[in-house]
Amino acid sequence: QVQLMESGGGLVQAGGSLRLSCAASGSIANANAVRWYRQAPGKERELVASLTDRGATTYGDFVRGRFTITRNSTGTSFYLQMNSLELNDSAVDFCCVERWFITTPRNYWGEGTQVTVSS
């Protein structure tokens, strides 16, 4: 089974940048999609970015061109570059891989990494 580990979170001032990484225990080159979600205290988990196996990208409405999701050529890691961070970007960010399990798509999750944006 797929095991995921996020890294790159931390404390950053508003307007700054962070690059999150998600490392997979095995190849995710054939995954249906790789995604980043975030969850702030008292709020629901929401989609930040999605990248499908066809190369299509989707971003949450709040991103407004500030973030970019990419993956490496070996299919072992993917990333979220976050620029122009704002106070309400503070959240725990989770990486997620969607792949087929028998006939059903299944999501695999990392444990999360904290992003804190300060003024």
mmCIF file of C-alpha atoms in Angstrom:
data_model
loop_
_atom_site.group_PDB
_atom_site.id
_atom_site.type_symbol
_atom_site.label_atom_id
_atom_site.label_comp_id
_atom_site.label_asym_id
_atom_site.label_seq_id
_atom_site.Cartn_x
_atom_site.Cartn_y
_atom_site.Cartn_z
ATOM 1 C CA GLN A 1 0.000 0.000 0.000
ATOM 2 C CA VAL A 2 1.010 3.606 -0.549
ATOM 3 C CA GLN A 3 2.542 5.516 2.343
ATOM 4 C CA LEU A 4 2.896 9.291 2.089
ATOM 5 C CA MET A 5 4.933 11.808 4.062
ATOM 6 C CA GLU A 6 4.633 15.596 3.825
ATOM 7 C CA SER A 7 7.432 18.030 4.544
ATOM 8 C CA GLY A 8 8.205 21.706 4.079
ATOM 9 C CA GLY A 9 5.672 23.279 6.385
ATOM 10 C CA GLY A 10 6.586 25.911 8.917
ATOM 11 C CA LEU A 11 6.177 29.503 10.009
ATOM 12 C CA VAL A 12 6.301 32.209 7.366
ATOM 13 C CA GLN A 13 5.393 35.877 7.225
ATOM 14 C CA ALA A 14 2.497 37.074 5.127
ATOM 15 C CA GLY A 15 3.652 37.579 1.570
ATOM 16 C CA GLY A 16 6.294 34.879 1.880
ATOM 17 C CA SER A 17 6.629 31.479 0.236
ATOM 18 C CA LEU A 18 6.794 27.809 1.166
ATOM 19 C CA ARG A 19 7.332 24.678 -0.889
ATOM 20 C CA LEU A 20 5.622 21.559 0.392
ATOM 21 C CA SER A 21 6.778 18.096 -0.631
ATOM 22 C CA CYS A 22 5.016 14.749 -0.532
ATOM 23 C CA ALA A 23 7.180 11.634 -0.707
ATOM 24 C CA ALA A 24 5.650 8.263 -1.540
ATOM 25 C CA SER A 25 6.973 4.908 -0.376
ATOM 26 C CA GLY A 26 6.363 3.497 -3.838
ATOM 27 C CA SER A 27 5.891 4.809 -7.331
ATOM 28 C CA ILE A 28 2.835 6.982 -7.854
ATOM 29 C CA ALA A 29 3.482 7.490 -11.547
ATOM 30 C CA ASN A 30 0.295 5.621 -12.411
ATOM 31 C CA ALA A 31 -1.926 7.362 -9.876
ATOM 32 C CA ASN A 32 -5.161 8.866 -11.141
ATOM 33 C CA ALA A 33 -4.379 12.137 -9.408
ATOM 34 C CA VAL A 34 -2.193 13.714 -6.770
ATOM 35 C CA ARG A 35 -3.674 16.394 -4.564
ATOM 36 C CA TRP A 36 -3.131 18.777 -1.699
ATOM 37 C CA TYR A 37 -5.817 19.550 0.857
ATOM 38 C CA ARG A 38 -5.780 21.811 3.869
ATOM 39 C CA GLN A 39 -7.740 22.060 7.089
ATOM 40 C CA ALA A 40 -7.805 25.006 9.462
ATOM 41 C CA PRO A 41 -9.117 24.731 13.041
ATOM 42 C CA GLY A 42 -12.897 24.721 13.099
ATOM 43 C CA LYS A 43 -13.162 24.458 9.320
ATOM 44 C CA GLU A 44 -13.742 21.624 6.885
ATOM 45 C CA ARG A 45 -10.965 20.080 4.873
ATOM 46 C CA GLU A 46 -10.798 21.736 1.464
ATOM 47 C CA LEU A 47 -9.028 21.117 -1.811
ATOM 48 C CA VAL A 48 -5.981 23.262 -2.467
ATOM 49 C CA ALA A 49 -4.683 21.752 -5.701
ATOM 50 C CA SER A 50 -5.122 18.688 -7.890
ATOM 51 C CA LEU A 51 -2.993 17.246 -10.687
ATOM 52 C CA THR A 52 -4.360 14.370 -12.764
ATOM 53 C CA ASP A 53 -2.466 11.728 -14.694
ATOM 54 C CA ARG A 54 -3.363 13.644 -17.856
ATOM 55 C CA GLY A 55 -1.688 16.767 -16.525
ATOM 56 C CA ALA A 56 -4.852 18.710 -15.785
ATOM 57 C CA THR A 57 -4.709 20.999 -12.768
ATOM 58 C CA THR A 58 -7.419 22.308 -10.490
ATOM 59 C CA TYR A 59 -7.064 24.855 -7.692
ATOM 60 C CA GLY A 60 -9.305 26.039 -4.933
ATOM 61 C CA ASP A 61 -10.984 29.383 -5.445
ATOM 62 C CA PHE A 62 -8.848 30.964 -2.743
ATOM 63 C CA VAL A 63 -5.595 30.167 -4.547
ATOM 64 C CA ARG A 64 -5.993 32.956 -7.121
ATOM 65 C CA GLY A 65 -2.866 32.031 -9.067
ATOM 66 C CA ARG A 66 -0.586 31.973 -6.028
ATOM 67 C CA PHE A 67 0.110 28.222 -5.829
ATOM 68 C CA THR A 68 1.448 25.607 -8.245
ATOM 69 C CA ILE A 69 1.241 21.816 -7.978
ATOM 70 C CA THR A 70 3.908 19.718 -9.722
ATOM 71 C CA ARG A 71 5.330 16.195 -9.653
ATOM 72 C CA ASN A 72 8.760 14.788 -10.360
ATOM 73 C CA SER A 73 9.591 12.669 -13.387
ATOM 74 C CA THR A 74 10.236 9.502 -11.390
ATOM 75 C CA GLY A 75 6.743 9.508 -9.940
ATOM 76 C CA THR A 76 7.923 9.303 -6.347
ATOM 77 C CA SER A 77 7.179 12.814 -5.120
ATOM 78 C CA PHE A 78 4.969 15.793 -5.766
ATOM 79 C CA TYR A 79 5.008 19.372 -4.579
ATOM 80 C CA LEU A 80 3.041 22.477 -3.790
ATOM 81 C CA GLN A 81 4.762 25.802 -4.322
ATOM 82 C CA MET A 82 2.955 28.488 -2.346
ATOM 83 C CA ASN A 83 3.696 32.160 -2.923
ATOM 84 C CA SER A 84 2.159 35.349 -1.576
ATOM 85 C CA LEU A 85 0.903 33.554 1.495
ATOM 86 C CA GLU A 86 -1.904 35.146 3.473
ATOM 87 C CA LEU A 87 -2.982 34.857 7.088
ATOM 88 C CA ASN A 88 -5.928 32.631 6.253
ATOM 89 C CA ASP A 89 -3.613 30.157 4.516
ATOM 90 C CA SER A 90 -2.679 28.910 7.985
ATOM 91 C CA ALA A 91 -3.740 25.269 8.144
ATOM 92 C CA VAL A 92 -2.557 21.696 8.256
ATOM 93 C CA ASP A 93 -1.812 20.674 4.685
ATOM 94 C CA PHE A 94 -2.263 17.069 3.601
ATOM 95 C CA CYS A 95 -1.058 15.329 0.481
ATOM 96 C CA CYS A 96 -3.309 12.751 -1.111
ATOM 97 C CA VAL A 97 -2.894 10.179 -3.870
ATOM 98 C CA GLU A 98 -5.828 8.676 -5.718
ATOM 99 C CA ARG A 99 -5.305 5.313 -7.355
ATOM 100 C CA TRP A 100 -7.382 2.319 -8.336
ATOM 101 C CA PHE A 101 -7.921 -0.491 -5.869
ATOM 102 C CA ILE A 102 -9.536 -3.363 -7.764
ATOM 103 C CA THR A 103 -12.430 -1.501 -9.418
ATOM 104 C CA THR A 104 -12.737 1.438 -7.041
ATOM 105 C CA PRO A 105 -10.594 4.558 -6.724
ATOM 106 C CA ARG A 106 -9.004 4.880 -3.294
ATOM 107 C CA ASN A 107 -7.410 7.877 -1.591
ATOM 108 C CA TYR A 108 -4.185 7.576 0.388
ATOM 109 C CA TRP A 109 -3.287 10.341 2.843
ATOM 110 C CA GLY A 110 -0.228 11.690 4.544
ATOM 111 C CA GLU A 111 -0.236 12.770 8.180
ATOM 112 C CA GLY A 112 -0.127 16.485 7.396
ATOM 113 C CA THR A 113 2.290 19.371 7.794
ATOM 114 C CA GLN A 114 1.541 22.621 9.606
ATOM 115 C CA VAL A 115 1.616 25.892 7.696
ATOM 116 C CA THR A 116 1.433 29.009 9.844
ATOM 117 C CA VAL A 117 1.365 32.471 8.298
ATOM 118 C CA SER A 118 2.038 35.406 10.580
ATOM 119 C CA SER A 119 1.745 39.162 10.199
#
